[in-house]
Each structure stands twice: as C-alpha cells, then as structure tokens.
CSV table of C-alpha atoms in Angstrom, one decimal:
chain,number,residue,atom,x,y,z
A,14,UNK,CA,-15.1,-20.9,17.1
A,15,UNK,CA,-13.0,-21.2,14.0
A,16,UNK,CA,-14.3,-23.3,11.2
A,17,UNK,CA,-12.7,-26.3,10.6
A,18,UNK,CA,-13.0,-27.7,6.6
A,19,UNK,CA,-11.7,-30.5,4.4
A,20,UNK,CA,-11.2,-29.5,1.4
A,21,UNK,CA,-12.8,-31.4,-1.6
A,22,UNK,CA,-13.6,-29.7,-4.6
A,23,UNK,CA,-14.4,-26.4,-3.5
A,24,UNK,CA,-12.7,-23.2,-4.8
A,25,UNK,CA,-11.0,-20.9,-3.0
A,26,UNK,CA,-14.7,-18.1,-3.2
A,27,UNK,CA,-16.2,-21.1,-2.8
A,28,UNK,CA,-14.8,-21.8,0.7
A,29,UNK,CA,-14.3,-18.2,1.2
A,30,UNK,CA,-17.2,-16.1,0.2
A,31,UNK,CA,-14.8,-12.9,0.6
A,32,UNK,CA,-17.4,-11.1,-1.1
A,33,UNK,CA,-16.4,-7.6,-1.2
A,34,UNK,CA,-17.4,-5.0,1.6
A,35,UNK,CA,-19.8,-2.8,0.7
A,36,UNK,CA,-20.7,0.4,2.9
A,37,UNK,CA,-23.0,3.1,2.3
A,38,UNK,CA,-20.6,6.4,3.0
A,39,UNK,CA,-20.2,7.4,-0.6
A,40,UNK,CA,-22.7,10.1,-0.6
A,41,UNK,CA,-21.0,11.8,2.5
A,42,UNK,CA,-17.6,11.2,1.2
A,43,UNK,CA,-18.3,13.4,-1.6
A,44,UNK,CA,-20.3,15.5,0.3
A,45,UNK,CA,-16.9,16.5,2.6
A,46,UNK,CA,-14.9,16.3,-0.8
A,47,UNK,CA,-17.4,19.5,-2.5
A,48,UNK,CA,-17.3,20.8,1.3
A,49,UNK,CA,-13.6,20.9,1.6
A,50,UNK,CA,-13.1,22.0,-2.0
A,51,UNK,CA,-15.0,24.9,-1.4
A,52,UNK,CA,-13.9,25.8,2.1
A,53,UNK,CA,-10.6,25.4,2.4
A,54,UNK,CA,-9.2,25.7,5.9
A,55,UNK,CA,-12.4,26.6,7.4
A,56,UNK,CA,-13.7,23.4,6.1
A,57,UNK,CA,-11.1,21.5,7.7
A,58,UNK,CA,-11.3,22.7,10.9
A,59,UNK,CA,-15.5,22.5,10.9
A,60,UNK,CA,-14.8,18.7,10.7
A,61,UNK,CA,-12.1,18.6,12.9
A,62,UNK,CA,-14.3,19.9,15.8
A,63,UNK,CA,-17.2,17.6,14.9
A,64,UNK,CA,-15.5,14.4,14.3
A,65,UNK,CA,-12.3,14.6,16.6
A,66,UNK,CA,-14.2,17.4,18.7
A,67,UNK,CA,-11.3,19.0,18.9
A,68,UNK,CA,-10.8,23.4,18.0
A,69,UNK,CA,-8.1,24.1,16.2
A,70,UNK,CA,-6.9,27.6,15.3
A,71,UNK,CA,-3.7,26.0,13.0
A,72,UNK,CA,-3.9,22.9,11.3
A,73,UNK,CA,0.1,22.8,10.7
A,74,UNK,CA,2.3,20.6,13.5
A,75,UNK,CA,5.2,22.9,14.8
A,76,UNK,CA,9.0,22.5,14.5
A,77,UNK,CA,8.2,23.3,19.0
A,78,UNK,CA,5.3,20.1,18.9
A,79,UNK,CA,7.9,17.7,16.9
A,80,UNK,CA,10.6,18.7,19.5
A,81,UNK,CA,8.6,18.7,22.2
A,82,UNK,CA,7.5,14.6,20.9
A,83,UNK,CA,10.6,13.4,20.6
A,84,UNK,CA,12.1,14.6,24.0
A,85,UNK,CA,8.5,12.5,25.0
A,86,UNK,CA,9.1,9.4,23.6
A,87,UNK,CA,10.7,7.2,25.6
A,88,UNK,CA,14.5,7.0,24.4
A,89,UNK,CA,14.6,2.9,23.9
A,90,UNK,CA,11.3,3.9,21.7
A,91,UNK,CA,13.1,6.3,19.8
A,92,UNK,CA,16.5,3.8,19.3
A,93,UNK,CA,13.7,1.4,18.2
A,94,UNK,CA,12.5,3.4,15.0
A,95,UNK,CA,15.5,4.4,14.5
A,96,UNK,CA,16.4,0.5,13.4
A,97,UNK,CA,13.7,-0.2,12.1
A,98,UNK,CA,14.3,2.4,9.5
A,99,UNK,CA,17.6,1.3,8.9
A,100,UNK,CA,16.3,-2.1,7.5
A,101,UNK,CA,13.2,-0.8,5.9
A,102,UNK,CA,15.9,1.6,4.3
A,103,UNK,CA,18.7,-1.2,3.1
A,104,UNK,CA,15.7,-3.0,1.8
A,105,UNK,CA,13.8,-0.5,-0.3
A,106,UNK,CA,17.3,0.5,-1.4
A,107,UNK,CA,17.8,-1.8,-3.6
A,108,UNK,CA,14.7,-0.4,-5.7
A,109,UNK,CA,15.9,2.6,-6.6
A,110,UNK,CA,15.7,2.3,-10.6
A,111,UNK,CA,17.5,4.6,-13.4
A,112,UNK,CA,16.3,4.9,-16.9
A,113,UNK,CA,18.1,3.8,-20.3
A,114,UNK,CA,19.3,5.4,-23.4
A,115,UNK,CA,20.0,3.7,-26.3
A,116,UNK,CA,22.3,5.1,-29.7
A,117,UNK,CA,21.6,3.5,-32.9
A,118,UNK,CA,24.4,4.1,-35.8
A,119,UNK,CA,21.5,6.0,-37.7
A,120,UNK,CA,21.4,8.8,-35.0
A,121,UNK,CA,18.3,8.0,-33.4
A,122,UNK,CA,18.2,8.3,-29.7
A,123,UNK,CA,15.5,6.4,-27.7
A,124,UNK,CA,15.4,6.0,-24.0
A,125,UNK,CA,13.1,6.0,-20.8
A,126,UNK,CA,13.3,9.1,-17.8
A,127,UNK,CA,12.9,8.5,-14.8
A,128,UNK,CA,11.6,10.9,-12.5
A,129,UNK,CA,10.0,11.0,-9.1
A,130,UNK,CA,6.8,12.2,-8.2
A,131,UNK,CA,7.2,16.1,-6.8
A,132,UNK,CA,4.9,15.8,-3.5
A,133,UNK,CA,3.5,13.3,-2.1
A,134,UNK,CA,0.4,13.0,0.9
A,135,UNK,CA,0.8,10.3,3.3
A,136,UNK,CA,-2.3,9.3,5.5
A,137,UNK,CA,-1.7,8.1,9.2
A,138,UNK,CA,-4.0,6.5,11.2
A,139,UNK,CA,-4.4,8.9,14.3
A,140,UNK,CA,-5.5,9.2,17.8
A,141,UNK,CA,-5.5,5.6,19.8
A,142,UNK,CA,-4.7,3.6,16.9
A,143,UNK,CA,-1.1,5.2,16.5
A,144,UNK,CA,1.0,3.3,14.0
A,145,UNK,CA,4.8,4.3,13.8
A,146,UNK,CA,5.8,1.7,11.7
A,147,UNK,CA,3.0,3.5,9.1
A,148,UNK,CA,4.8,6.7,9.3
A,149,UNK,CA,7.8,5.0,8.0
A,150,UNK,CA,6.7,2.3,5.4
A,151,UNK,CA,4.9,5.1,3.7
A,152,UNK,CA,7.9,7.6,4.3
A,153,UNK,CA,11.3,6.1,3.5
A,154,UNK,CA,10.5,4.5,0.2
A,155,UNK,CA,9.2,8.3,-1.1
A,156,UNK,CA,12.0,10.0,0.5
A,157,UNK,CA,14.6,7.4,-1.0
A,158,UNK,CA,12.6,7.9,-4.5
A,159,UNK,CA,13.8,11.8,-4.3
A,160,UNK,CA,10.1,13.2,-3.8
A,161,UNK,CA,11.2,16.7,-2.9
A,162,UNK,CA,8.0,17.6,-0.4
A,163,UNK,CA,6.4,14.8,1.4
A,164,UNK,CA,2.7,15.9,4.0
A,165,UNK,CA,1.9,13.7,6.3
A,166,UNK,CA,-2.3,14.3,7.3
A,167,UNK,CA,-3.1,12.7,10.7
A,168,UNK,CA,-5.8,13.3,13.3
A,169,UNK,CA,-5.0,15.3,16.1
A,170,UNK,CA,-6.2,14.4,19.5
A,171,UNK,CA,-9.2,16.6,21.6
A,172,UNK,CA,-6.2,17.9,23.2
A,173,UNK,CA,-5.2,19.4,19.6
A,174,UNK,CA,-1.9,17.1,19.5
A,175,UNK,CA,-0.5,14.7,17.5
A,176,UNK,CA,0.5,11.9,19.3
A,177,UNK,CA,3.6,11.9,20.2
A,178,UNK,CA,5.3,8.5,18.6
A,179,UNK,CA,3.8,9.4,15.4
A,180,UNK,CA,5.2,12.8,15.1
A,181,UNK,CA,8.7,10.9,16.7
A,182,UNK,CA,8.7,8.8,13.8
A,183,UNK,CA,8.0,11.4,10.9
A,184,UNK,CA,11.2,13.1,12.3
A,185,UNK,CA,12.8,10.5,11.9
A,186,UNK,CA,12.0,8.8,9.0
A,187,UNK,CA,11.8,12.5,7.1
A,188,UNK,CA,8.7,13.7,6.4
A,189,UNK,CA,8.6,17.6,5.6
A,190,UNK,CA,4.7,19.0,7.2
A,191,UNK,CA,2.8,17.3,9.5
A,192,UNK,CA,-1.1,18.9,9.2
A,193,UNK,CA,-3.2,17.6,11.7
A,194,UNK,CA,-6.4,16.4,9.9
A,195,UNK,CA,-8.1,13.1,9.1
A,196,UNK,CA,-11.0,11.0,7.7
A,197,UNK,CA,-12.5,11.8,4.4
A,198,UNK,CA,-11.2,15.6,5.0
A,199,UNK,CA,-7.6,15.1,4.9
A,200,UNK,CA,-7.8,13.2,1.9
A,201,UNK,CA,-10.3,16.5,0.0
A,202,UNK,CA,-7.2,18.4,1.3
A,203,UNK,CA,-4.7,17.0,0.1
A,204,UNK,CA,-6.3,16.4,-3.8
A,205,UNK,CA,-7.6,20.2,-4.1
A,206,UNK,CA,-5.2,21.7,-1.2
A,207,UNK,CA,-6.5,24.5,1.2
A,208,UNK,CA,-4.8,27.9,2.4
A,209,UNK,CA,-2.9,25.6,5.0
A,210,UNK,CA,-2.6,22.0,3.4
A,211,UNK,CA,-1.0,22.3,0.0
A,212,UNK,CA,-2.1,19.8,-3.2
A,213,UNK,CA,0.0,17.0,-3.5
A,214,UNK,CA,0.2,14.5,-6.5
A,215,UNK,CA,-0.4,11.2,-5.1
A,216,UNK,CA,-1.8,10.1,-1.6
A,217,UNK,CA,-0.7,6.9,0.0
A,218,UNK,CA,-1.4,5.3,3.4
A,219,UNK,CA,-4.2,3.6,5.3
A,220,UNK,CA,-7.1,4.5,6.6
A,221,UNK,CA,-10.6,3.3,7.8
A,222,UNK,CA,-13.9,3.2,4.9
A,223,UNK,CA,-14.2,7.0,4.9
A,224,UNK,CA,-10.8,7.4,3.8
A,225,UNK,CA,-11.0,4.4,1.6
A,226,UNK,CA,-13.7,5.7,-0.2
A,227,UNK,CA,-12.3,9.1,-0.6
A,228,UNK,CA,-9.1,8.2,-2.5
A,229,UNK,CA,-11.8,6.2,-4.6
A,230,UNK,CA,-13.2,9.4,-5.5
A,231,UNK,CA,-10.3,11.5,-5.6
A,232,UNK,CA,-8.2,9.4,-8.1
A,233,UNK,CA,-8.0,10.9,-11.1
A,234,UNK,CA,-7.3,13.8,-9.8
A,235,UNK,CA,-4.9,12.8,-7.9
A,236,UNK,CA,-2.7,8.6,-7.7
A,237,UNK,CA,-3.3,6.6,-5.3
A,238,UNK,CA,-1.0,3.7,-4.2
A,239,UNK,CA,-4.6,1.4,-3.3
A,240,UNK,CA,-7.8,0.8,-1.9
A,241,UNK,CA,-7.1,-1.5,1.0
A,242,UNK,CA,-9.5,-3.5,2.9
A,243,UNK,CA,-9.1,-5.7,5.7
A,244,UNK,CA,-5.8,-7.3,7.1
A,245,UNK,CA,-5.5,-11.4,6.0
A,246,UNK,CA,-3.2,-14.2,6.9
A,247,UNK,CA,-2.9,-17.1,5.6
A,248,UNK,CA,-0.3,-19.9,7.3
A,249,UNK,CA,0.0,-22.9,5.0
A,250,UNK,CA,1.7,-25.8,7.0
A,251,UNK,CA,2.6,-29.1,7.0
A,252,UNK,CA,1.4,-30.5,10.6
A,253,UNK,CA,4.4,-30.3,11.8
A,254,UNK,CA,4.5,-26.8,13.1
A,255,UNK,CA,3.9,-25.7,16.7
A,256,UNK,CA,-0.1,-24.8,17.4
A,257,UNK,CA,0.6,-22.2,19.7
A,258,UNK,CA,2.8,-20.1,17.3
A,259,UNK,CA,0.7,-20.7,14.4
A,260,UNK,CA,-2.5,-19.9,16.5
A,261,UNK,CA,-0.5,-16.4,18.0
A,262,UNK,CA,0.6,-15.8,14.2
A,263,UNK,CA,-3.7,-16.1,13.3
A,264,UNK,CA,-4.7,-13.7,15.8
A,265,UNK,CA,-1.3,-11.4,15.2
A,266,UNK,CA,-4.6,-10.3,12.3
A,267,UNK,CA,-7.5,-11.4,13.7
A,268,UNK,CA,-7.0,-8.0,16.2
A,269,UNK,CA,-6.6,-5.5,13.5
A,270,UNK,CA,-10.3,-5.5,12.5
A,271,UNK,CA,-13.5,-7.8,13.1
A,272,UNK,CA,-13.9,-8.3,9.3
A,273,UNK,CA,-10.2,-9.3,9.4
A,274,UNK,CA,-9.2,-12.6,7.9
A,275,UNK,CA,-6.9,-15.4,9.3
A,276,UNK,CA,-6.6,-19.2,7.1
A,277,UNK,CA,-5.0,-21.6,8.1
A,278,UNK,CA,-4.3,-24.3,5.5
A,279,UNK,CA,-2.7,-27.9,7.0
A,280,UNK,CA,-2.4,-30.9,5.9
A,281,UNK,CA,-3.2,-32.5,8.8
A,282,UNK,CA,-6.5,-32.7,11.1
A,283,UNK,CA,-4.5,-32.8,14.2
A,284,UNK,CA,-3.2,-30.2,13.6
A,285,UNK,CA,-6.3,-28.0,13.4
A,286,UNK,CA,-7.6,-29.7,16.3
A,287,UNK,CA,-5.1,-28.5,17.6
A,288,UNK,CA,-4.2,-24.9,16.4
A,289,UNK,CA,-8.4,-24.3,17.2
A,290,UNK,CA,-8.2,-25.2,20.6
A,291,UNK,CA,-4.8,-22.7,21.0
A,292,UNK,CA,-7.0,-20.2,19.5
A,293,UNK,CA,-9.5,-20.9,22.2
A,294,UNK,CA,-6.7,-20.8,24.8
A,295,UNK,CA,-5.4,-17.1,23.4
A,296,UNK,CA,-7.9,-15.5,22.4
A,297,UNK,CA,-9.5,-14.2,26.1
A,298,UNK,CA,-5.7,-13.2,27.1
A,299,UNK,CA,-5.6,-10.7,24.5
A,300,UNK,CA,-6.9,-6.8,25.0
A,301,UNK,CA,-8.2,-6.7,21.8
A,302,UNK,CA,-10.0,-10.1,22.6
A,303,UNK,CA,-13.3,-9.0,21.4
A,304,UNK,CA,-12.3,-7.8,17.9
A,305,UNK,CA,-10.0,-11.0,17.8
A,306,UNK,CA,-13.1,-13.0,18.7
A,307,UNK,CA,-15.5,-11.8,15.5
A,308,UNK,CA,-12.6,-12.2,13.2
A,309,UNK,CA,-11.7,-15.8,14.6
A,310,UNK,CA,-15.9,-16.7,14.5
A,311,UNK,CA,-16.2,-14.5,11.4
A,312,UNK,CA,-14.4,-14.5,9.3
A,313,UNK,CA,-11.5,-17.6,10.1
A,314,UNK,CA,-10.7,-20.8,8.5
A,315,UNK,CA,-8.9,-23.9,9.2
A,316,UNK,CA,-8.7,-25.6,5.6
A,317,UNK,CA,-7.4,-29.3,5.8
A,318,UNK,CA,-5.9,-30.4,2.3
A,319,UNK,CA,-3.9,-33.4,1.2
A,320,UNK,CA,-0.2,-32.0,0.7
A,321,UNK,CA,1.8,-29.2,0.8
A,322,UNK,CA,1.5,-28.7,-3.0
A,323,UNK,CA,-2.9,-28.3,-2.7
A,324,UNK,CA,-2.1,-26.1,0.0
A,325,UNK,CA,-0.1,-23.8,-2.1
A,326,UNK,CA,-2.2,-24.3,-4.8
A,327,UNK,CA,-5.0,-23.1,-2.9
A,328,UNK,CA,-2.9,-20.4,-1.5
A,329,UNK,CA,-2.6,-18.7,-5.0
A,330,UNK,CA,-5.7,-18.9,-5.8
A,331,UNK,CA,-6.4,-17.4,-2.3
A,332,UNK,CA,-3.5,-14.1,-2.9
A,333,UNK,CA,-3.6,-13.1,0.1
A,334,UNK,CA,-1.9,-10.2,1.7
A,335,UNK,CA,0.3,-12.2,4.2
A,336,UNK,CA,0.9,-15.6,3.3
A,337,UNK,CA,3.7,-17.5,5.6
A,338,UNK,CA,5.2,-20.5,4.8
A,339,UNK,CA,5.4,-22.8,8.0
A,340,UNK,CA,6.9,-26.3,6.1
A,341,UNK,CA,10.4,-28.0,6.3
A,342,UNK,CA,12.3,-26.1,3.4
A,343,UNK,CA,9.9,-23.3,2.9
A,344,UNK,CA,12.4,-22.3,0.5
A,345,UNK,CA,11.8,-25.1,-2.1
A,346,UNK,CA,7.8,-23.6,-2.8
A,347,UNK,CA,9.3,-20.0,-2.7
A,348,UNK,CA,9.4,-20.7,-6.6
A,349,UNK,CA,5.8,-21.6,-6.6
A,350,UNK,CA,3.9,-19.1,-4.6
A,351,UNK,CA,2.4,-16.9,-7.4
A,352,UNK,CA,0.3,-14.5,-5.5
A,353,UNK,CA,0.9,-13.2,-2.6
A,354,UNK,CA,1.2,-9.8,-0.8
A,355,UNK,CA,4.2,-10.8,1.2
A,356,UNK,CA,6.0,-14.0,1.7
A,357,UNK,CA,6.7,-15.1,5.1
A,358,UNK,CA,9.5,-18.4,4.8
A,359,UNK,CA,9.7,-20.9,7.9
A,360,UNK,CA,8.5,-21.0,11.4
A,361,UNK,CA,10.8,-18.6,12.7
A,362,UNK,CA,9.0,-15.6,10.4
A,363,UNK,CA,5.9,-14.0,11.6
A,364,UNK,CA,4.0,-11.8,9.9
A,365,UNK,CA,5.0,-9.0,12.9
A,366,UNK,CA,8.5,-9.2,11.2
A,367,UNK,CA,7.6,-8.1,8.7
A,368,UNK,CA,5.0,-5.3,9.9
A,369,UNK,CA,8.0,-3.5,12.2
A,370,UNK,CA,11.2,-4.2,11.1
A,371,UNK,CA,12.6,-7.0,8.4
A,372,UNK,CA,13.1,-4.4,5.9
A,373,UNK,CA,10.1,-5.1,3.3
A,374,UNK,CA,7.4,-3.0,3.1
A,375,UNK,CA,3.8,-3.7,5.4
A,376,UNK,CA,1.5,-1.7,2.9
A,377,UNK,CA,0.2,-4.5,1.0
A,378,UNK,CA,-2.4,-5.3,-1.2
A,379,UNK,CA,-5.7,-7.0,0.0
A,380,UNK,CA,-8.6,-8.9,-0.7
A,381,UNK,CA,-7.2,-11.1,-3.7
A,382,UNK,CA,-5.3,-8.0,-5.7
A,383,UNK,CA,-1.8,-9.5,-5.5
A,384,UNK,CA,-2.9,-11.2,-8.4
A,385,UNK,CA,-2.5,-7.5,-10.1
A,386,UNK,CA,-0.6,-5.6,-7.6
A,387,UNK,CA,2.3,-5.3,-5.1
A,388,UNK,CA,3.4,-3.9,-2.3
A,389,UNK,CA,4.2,-0.2,-1.6
A,390,UNK,CA,7.4,0.4,-3.0
A,391,UNK,CA,10.2,3.2,-4.0
A,392,UNK,CA,8.7,2.5,-8.0
A,393,UNK,CA,5.5,4.2,-6.7
A,394,UNK,CA,7.1,7.4,-5.7
A,395,UNK,CA,8.6,7.6,-9.3
A,396,UNK,CA,7.3,8.3,-13.0
A,397,UNK,CA,8.8,7.3,-16.2
A,398,UNK,CA,8.9,9.7,-19.6
A,399,UNK,CA,10.2,8.3,-22.9
A,400,UNK,CA,12.2,10.5,-25.0
A,401,UNK,CA,13.3,9.9,-28.8
A,402,UNK,CA,15.5,12.0,-30.8
A,403,UNK,CA,15.8,11.3,-34.9
A,404,UNK,CA,18.0,13.2,-37.0
A,405,UNK,CA,16.5,14.5,-40.7
A,406,UNK,CA,18.2,11.0,-42.6
A,407,UNK,CA,17.1,8.6,-40.5
A,408,UNK,CA,13.3,10.1,-40.5
A,409,UNK,CA,13.7,10.3,-44.0
A,410,UNK,CA,13.9,6.2,-43.6
A,411,UNK,CA,10.5,5.4,-42.0
A,412,UNK,CA,8.5,8.8,-43.5
A,413,UNK,CA,6.7,6.7,-45.5
A,414,UNK,CA,6.1,3.6,-43.4
A,415,UNK,CA,4.3,6.5,-40.8
A,416,UNK,CA,2.4,7.9,-43.2
A,417,UNK,CA,0.7,4.4,-44.6
A,418,UNK,CA,0.5,3.3,-41.1
A,419,UNK,CA,-1.4,7.4,-40.3
A,420,UNK,CA,-3.6,7.1,-43.4
A,421,UNK,CA,-4.6,3.6,-43.2
A,422,UNK,CA,-5.9,4.6,-39.6
A,423,UNK,CA,-8.1,7.6,-40.5
A,424,UNK,CA,-5.8,10.1,-39.4
A,425,UNK,CA,-4.3,12.0,-42.3
A,426,UNK,CA,-2.8,14.8,-40.5
A,427,UNK,CA,-0.5,12.9,-38.6
A,428,UNK,CA,0.9,11.4,-41.8
A,429,UNK,CA,0.6,14.9,-43.3
A,430,UNK,CA,2.9,16.2,-40.5
A,431,UNK,CA,5.3,13.7,-41.4
A,432,UNK,CA,6.1,14.0,-44.9
A,433,UNK,CA,5.6,18.0,-45.0
A,434,UNK,CA,9.1,18.2,-43.7
A,435,UNK,CA,10.3,16.7,-47.4
A,436,UNK,CA,7.8,18.4,-49.6
A,437,UNK,CA,10.9,20.4,-50.4
A,438,UNK,CA,12.8,16.9,-52.0
A,439,UNK,CA,9.4,16.0,-53.6
A,440,UNK,CA,10.1,19.2,-55.9
C-alpha cells in the first residue's frame, strides 16, 4: 500500500530518499564495447545470438521488410501514428532557430552559425516493449533540425524481425536506416562504427541499465541526450480532484517499472485516503499489476501539505519528470513552477496525453535533473559556431588591449600573434 505522509519540516530528499540507483554492469558493458570496437559486425551478430536468441545473417532492415511492416500494421494504428506525428511536428517547429550576424560601423562582423549534427543514432527498445511513440519523439526533432542521416537501432525478435509497429513508425517519422541490434552492443556500434553500422555523432533514446551505462561510457566520443533513470510522476492536487483519475494517473507511470516513482501532493488528508483506496482497487485490474504493485509499495508516496503554494514549493524541490497540476486555475501556478521536465495543467491533462499525442517531447529529465536540464528538442540536434571578422584598422584599435591581456596571463605568443601584424608600422 502507498505511504501517506503529513509533511512537517522535512525536505524532499528526506521524504523521498531518491538515491542514485547503482548497478554492477559497468565492467560487463565495458567488455561489450571493447569487443564490438574490435570485432565489428561479427561481434554484433554474436551478441544478438547470445542476448536476443536470434542468429542474424545481416543487420540492416531492408526496404522490403519495412513495406511488409506497413502492410501488417492496422490502418487505424497507422492513422493514429500520423496524427501524433503532425502534433509533434507542429510543436517542435517552433524550436527551429537561426544564427545571428552583427555588423559594426568599424567593419567588424560577428555572429553565430547554427548547423545540424550530421549523423544521429536513435536507440529504440524492442521485443515485447514496442514503443512507436519513442521513434516519433526522437526522430521528428532531429529531422526538423536538418540532420543529414538518422540511423535507428532496435533489438529484433527471435524470428529475426523487428516489431512491425516500430518499423511503421520509423518509416512515417523519416528514419533513414534501421539496424537489428540492441543493448550495449548497439550503443557501441553507433559510437565506433562497424562494417554495417555507421558511426554517429550523437546517440539519443531510452533503454535498460546496460544501454544507459553504455551511453555513459561512450560519452565524449559521441554526444548523448541524457542518462535516463526510472519514470516519475508527481501530481499536485488542491483536494478537489477525482480520486479515480488521480490514482489512474499515478499508475500510468507505476506500470513502467518496479522502481518508477508515483507521488501525490495534496492539501487534503481525506483526498489522500480516497486516492490510496483507489490505487488498491485499480492495481489488480492492470495487466502489469505486479510491476505497478511493487512501484507503488516501494516508491509511491502521498504527501499531505497545508496549501497549494507549499505543494508547488515541494514540487520544485523534487524536480519531477512529469508534473500534473490538478488544481483550479492551474495557469496561475505556471509561473511559480521552476523545475519540471514537462508540466500538465488542469484536471483534463493526463501525463499519457504528453507521452503520445499532444506534441511536446516525452523524452524528459529524471531523478531531479530537471533542475538543470530540459526535454529532448530540436536544440539537441544542432550545434553552433561563432564567427569573427576584423579589418586591419579594427584590429589596430584593440591590438594593445589584447597584447596587454595576453602578456598578463603569461601567454606571450598570443600577444605576438596580434602585434606581428603591425611590425612594419612600428619601424
């Protein structure tokens, strides 16, 4: 049963004890990365046989396989994916940014150039956990940013095929190449390249602890989006919400993982009891009841506070992945929310709306990292370069300042590189 706490003066960390989840996979992952780096495709095929129980003769998904998948997937499912794509595109188009250029009267030109990352790798979980929404959320902002080549990796089923809905979503979203490989070995392949899998510049997408650890280890050779932790939902309620919907929203994240975190902060002890009772009634009805049960019992919390203002303050301390504001006049509280991955306003805005359809990205910072990081976006798929142009007259006016600065840092060659351009004028 979920814990109900009446908050006194405890901090969020005191209440949640949200410690970093430690695992012992580092050495295993390091070995896999090294083997793929040295063995290329042969190592990938060996690991797929070992971990996914499938013997592959080729790694790349063919056009024929994609066409077959599109025929296999229900037409209504295809239509829903297309409608979701339209919403996601419409939202993310607003994130497209251009550089700037400053031209001064003295002939100096300064600016910033915004360029897409050339090649990106998308990791998409496969097998029984088929999430076409993840394909859309990762591919669409990359495509809008202008990425030249988008490569997707996803583990195959035991028949050597990729889940048809994953292939259908990839075709609709605009993925360029798809490879049948998962786990840490897929991250290694994208980082170093093999005979079949090209090396990419950035890897995005969620995965299990082996995938997360692999992303951690290859960071620096390639860029990554984030190290994602367990899913989180925090619901703030003013005591007037329907207990059934609040409980259902909490369970929408609890069913993800045994270590997922589902939290309610409410101003009403009566509501806390009603939501707790609803959780007990709804958990047995879920196909993933065992997972939800463990999550609610071990990581779930209902915290009773004195006011919505106090609830928002506590929410800012927690910095959740998903924050639902189930209160009257939710827009009035938006300006007071400082730290949250994605914010859902009002009683008719379940977190699942954001997972699939509304448009904002569902790849979000977890574990309190919303204090300093952001959802996946078009910005993640571009890089910026500054540019500078000075005429000789413009450089002359600042040469002594630059030399003075450089010499006081002990970098005399820096100073000389400026002054040498004016040697003839000093004679």
